Amino acid sequence: MDVLGDLLGQASSIVALREQIRQILARTSHAHWLPPLLLQGETGTGKNLVAHVIHRAGPRGAGPFVDVNCAAIPDGLLEAELFGFERGAFTDARQPKAGLFQRANGGTIFLDEIALLADPSFCRSSRNAPSAASAARAANPWMCRSSRRPTRI
C-alpha cells in the first residue's frame, strides 16, 4: 500500500510534493540519523497530513506519532511538557512524568506551529529536571516541525 496515495489530487503542486516526499524517504531509508523536517504552509494546507504520511511511510512508521500543538503549551510548562520531569522537580511534582520527546522515542514527534513558541530554543537542557532532560536527550524521535510563517528554527 502506497501511503503517498493519501495525498489526493493530480495538480502539479501535489505531484511535486509526492516526489519531494519520495526523495526524502529514499535518503532516510537506511540513515542512522534522520534530519529534522520543517513543513511550511498556510493554515489548512495539510501540514499535519503530510507529517502523518511521512511518518507512516518512513523508517519510523512502526513507532509512535506524537502530535504536539505548540500554540497550546503555556510558556511556563514548555520544558516540563517536552522533556518531562522528576519527582520533586517543583512543588506539585509528586511523580515523574515522561516528556513528549520520550513518548515519541523510536517514532516521530510533530511540533505543529513551532514558530508560535515564545522561546523556540526549547532544545536546551531543562533547568528544573536535569535527569528528565538527560532521558529526553537519550530518546530518539524523528522531529518534524511545521509553521505557517517563516521561521529560523
Coordinates of C-alpha atoms in Angstrom, one line a residue:
M1 CA 0.0 0.0 0.0
D2 CA 1.4 3.4 -1.0
V3 CA 0.6 5.8 1.8
L4 CA 1.5 8.7 -0.5
G5 CA -1.9 8.0 -2.1
D6 CA -3.4 9.7 1.0
L7 CA -2.2 12.9 -0.7
L8 CA -5.1 13.3 -3.1
G9 CA -5.0 15.2 -6.4
Q10 CA -3.2 15.4 -9.7
A11 CA -2.4 19.1 -9.6
S12 CA 1.3 19.8 -10.4
S13 CA 1.9 21.0 -6.8
I14 CA 0.6 17.7 -5.3
V15 CA 2.6 15.6 -7.8
A16 CA 5.7 17.7 -6.9
L17 CA 5.0 17.3 -3.2
R18 CA 4.7 13.5 -3.5
E19 CA 8.0 13.4 -5.4
Q20 CA 9.8 15.5 -2.7
I21 CA 8.5 13.1 0.0
R22 CA 9.7 10.1 -2.1
Q23 CA 13.2 11.7 -2.3
I24 CA 13.2 12.4 1.5
L25 CA 12.2 8.9 2.2
A26 CA 14.8 7.4 -0.1
R27 CA 17.5 9.4 1.6
T28 CA 16.4 8.4 5.1
S29 CA 15.5 4.7 4.5
H30 CA 18.9 3.4 5.8
A31 CA 20.1 6.5 7.6
H32 CA 21.4 6.3 11.2
W33 CA 20.5 9.9 11.8
L34 CA 17.2 11.4 10.5
P35 CA 17.3 15.2 9.7
P36 CA 14.6 17.3 11.3
L37 CA 12.0 18.4 8.8
L38 CA 10.2 21.7 8.5
L39 CA 6.9 21.8 6.8
Q40 CA 5.7 25.4 5.9
G41 CA 2.3 26.4 4.6
E42 CA -0.8 28.4 5.4
T43 CA -3.3 27.1 8.0
G44 CA -5.4 24.3 6.5
T45 CA -3.0 23.3 3.7
G46 CA -2.4 19.8 5.1
K47 CA 0.9 20.1 7.0
N48 CA -0.4 17.6 9.6
L49 CA -1.5 15.2 6.9
V50 CA 1.9 15.4 5.2
A51 CA 3.6 14.8 8.6
H52 CA 1.5 11.7 9.1
V53 CA 2.2 10.4 5.6
I54 CA 6.0 10.9 6.1
H55 CA 5.9 9.1 9.4
R56 CA 3.9 6.1 8.2
A57 CA 6.0 5.7 5.0
G58 CA 9.3 6.4 6.7
P59 CA 11.8 4.3 8.7
R60 CA 10.0 5.2 12.0
G61 CA 6.5 4.3 10.7
A62 CA 6.1 1.4 13.2
G63 CA 6.8 3.7 16.2
P64 CA 4.6 6.3 17.8
F65 CA 3.5 9.5 16.2
V66 CA 3.3 12.3 18.8
D67 CA 1.4 15.3 17.6
V68 CA 2.2 18.4 19.7
N69 CA 0.2 21.6 19.3
C70 CA 2.9 24.1 20.2
A71 CA 0.3 27.0 20.3
A72 CA -1.5 25.3 23.2
I73 CA 1.5 24.9 25.5
P74 CA 1.9 27.7 28.0
D75 CA 5.4 29.1 28.3
G76 CA 5.8 28.1 31.9
L77 CA 5.0 24.4 31.0
L78 CA 7.1 24.1 27.8
E79 CA 10.1 22.4 29.3
A80 CA 8.1 20.1 31.5
E81 CA 5.9 19.0 28.6
L82 CA 8.6 18.4 26.1
F83 CA 11.3 16.9 28.4
G84 CA 9.3 15.6 31.3
F85 CA 10.3 16.0 35.0
E86 CA 11.3 14.0 38.0
R87 CA 9.5 13.7 41.3
G88 CA 10.2 16.8 43.4
A89 CA 11.3 18.9 40.5
F90 CA 8.8 21.5 41.6
T91 CA 6.1 21.9 44.3
D92 CA 3.4 19.7 42.8
A93 CA 5.7 17.1 41.1
R94 CA 4.6 14.1 43.1
Q95 CA 5.5 11.5 40.4
P96 CA 7.9 11.6 37.5
K97 CA 6.4 12.3 34.1
A98 CA 7.8 11.3 30.7
G99 CA 8.1 14.2 28.3
L100 CA 6.8 14.2 24.8
F101 CA 10.2 13.5 23.3
Q102 CA 10.4 10.3 25.4
R103 CA 6.9 9.3 24.4
A104 CA 8.0 9.7 20.7
N105 CA 11.1 7.5 21.2
G106 CA 11.5 5.3 18.1
G107 CA 8.8 7.2 16.2
T108 CA 8.1 10.8 15.1
I109 CA 7.4 13.9 17.1
F110 CA 5.4 16.5 15.2
L111 CA 5.8 20.0 16.6
D112 CA 2.9 21.8 15.0
E113 CA 3.2 25.6 14.7
I114 CA 6.6 25.7 16.3
A115 CA 7.1 29.4 15.4
L116 CA 4.4 30.3 17.9
L117 CA 6.5 29.3 20.8
A118 CA 7.7 32.3 22.8
D119 CA 11.2 30.6 23.2
P120 CA 11.8 28.3 20.2
S121 CA 15.2 27.3 21.6
F122 CA 13.4 24.6 23.5
C123 CA 16.2 22.1 22.8
R124 CA 18.3 23.4 25.7
S125 CA 18.6 21.3 28.9
S126 CA 15.9 21.6 31.4
R127 CA 16.9 23.6 34.4
N128 CA 14.3 22.1 36.6
A129 CA 14.8 18.4 35.8
P130 CA 18.3 17.5 34.8
S131 CA 17.7 13.7 34.8
A132 CA 14.5 14.1 32.9
A133 CA 16.3 16.3 30.3
S134 CA 19.0 13.6 30.0
A135 CA 16.4 11.0 29.4
A136 CA 14.8 13.2 26.8
R137 CA 18.1 13.7 25.0
A138 CA 18.5 9.9 25.0
A139 CA 15.2 9.5 23.3
N140 CA 15.4 9.1 19.6
P141 CA 12.4 10.5 17.8
W142 CA 12.4 11.9 14.3
M143 CA 11.5 15.5 14.6
C144 CA 9.0 17.0 12.1
R145 CA 8.0 20.7 12.6
S146 CA 5.5 22.9 11.0
S147 CA 4.9 26.6 10.7
R148 CA 2.6 28.9 8.8
R149 CA 5.1 31.7 8.9
P150 CA 8.8 31.9 8.0
T151 CA 11.0 30.8 10.9
R152 CA 14.7 30.4 11.7
I153 CA 14.3 27.3 13.8

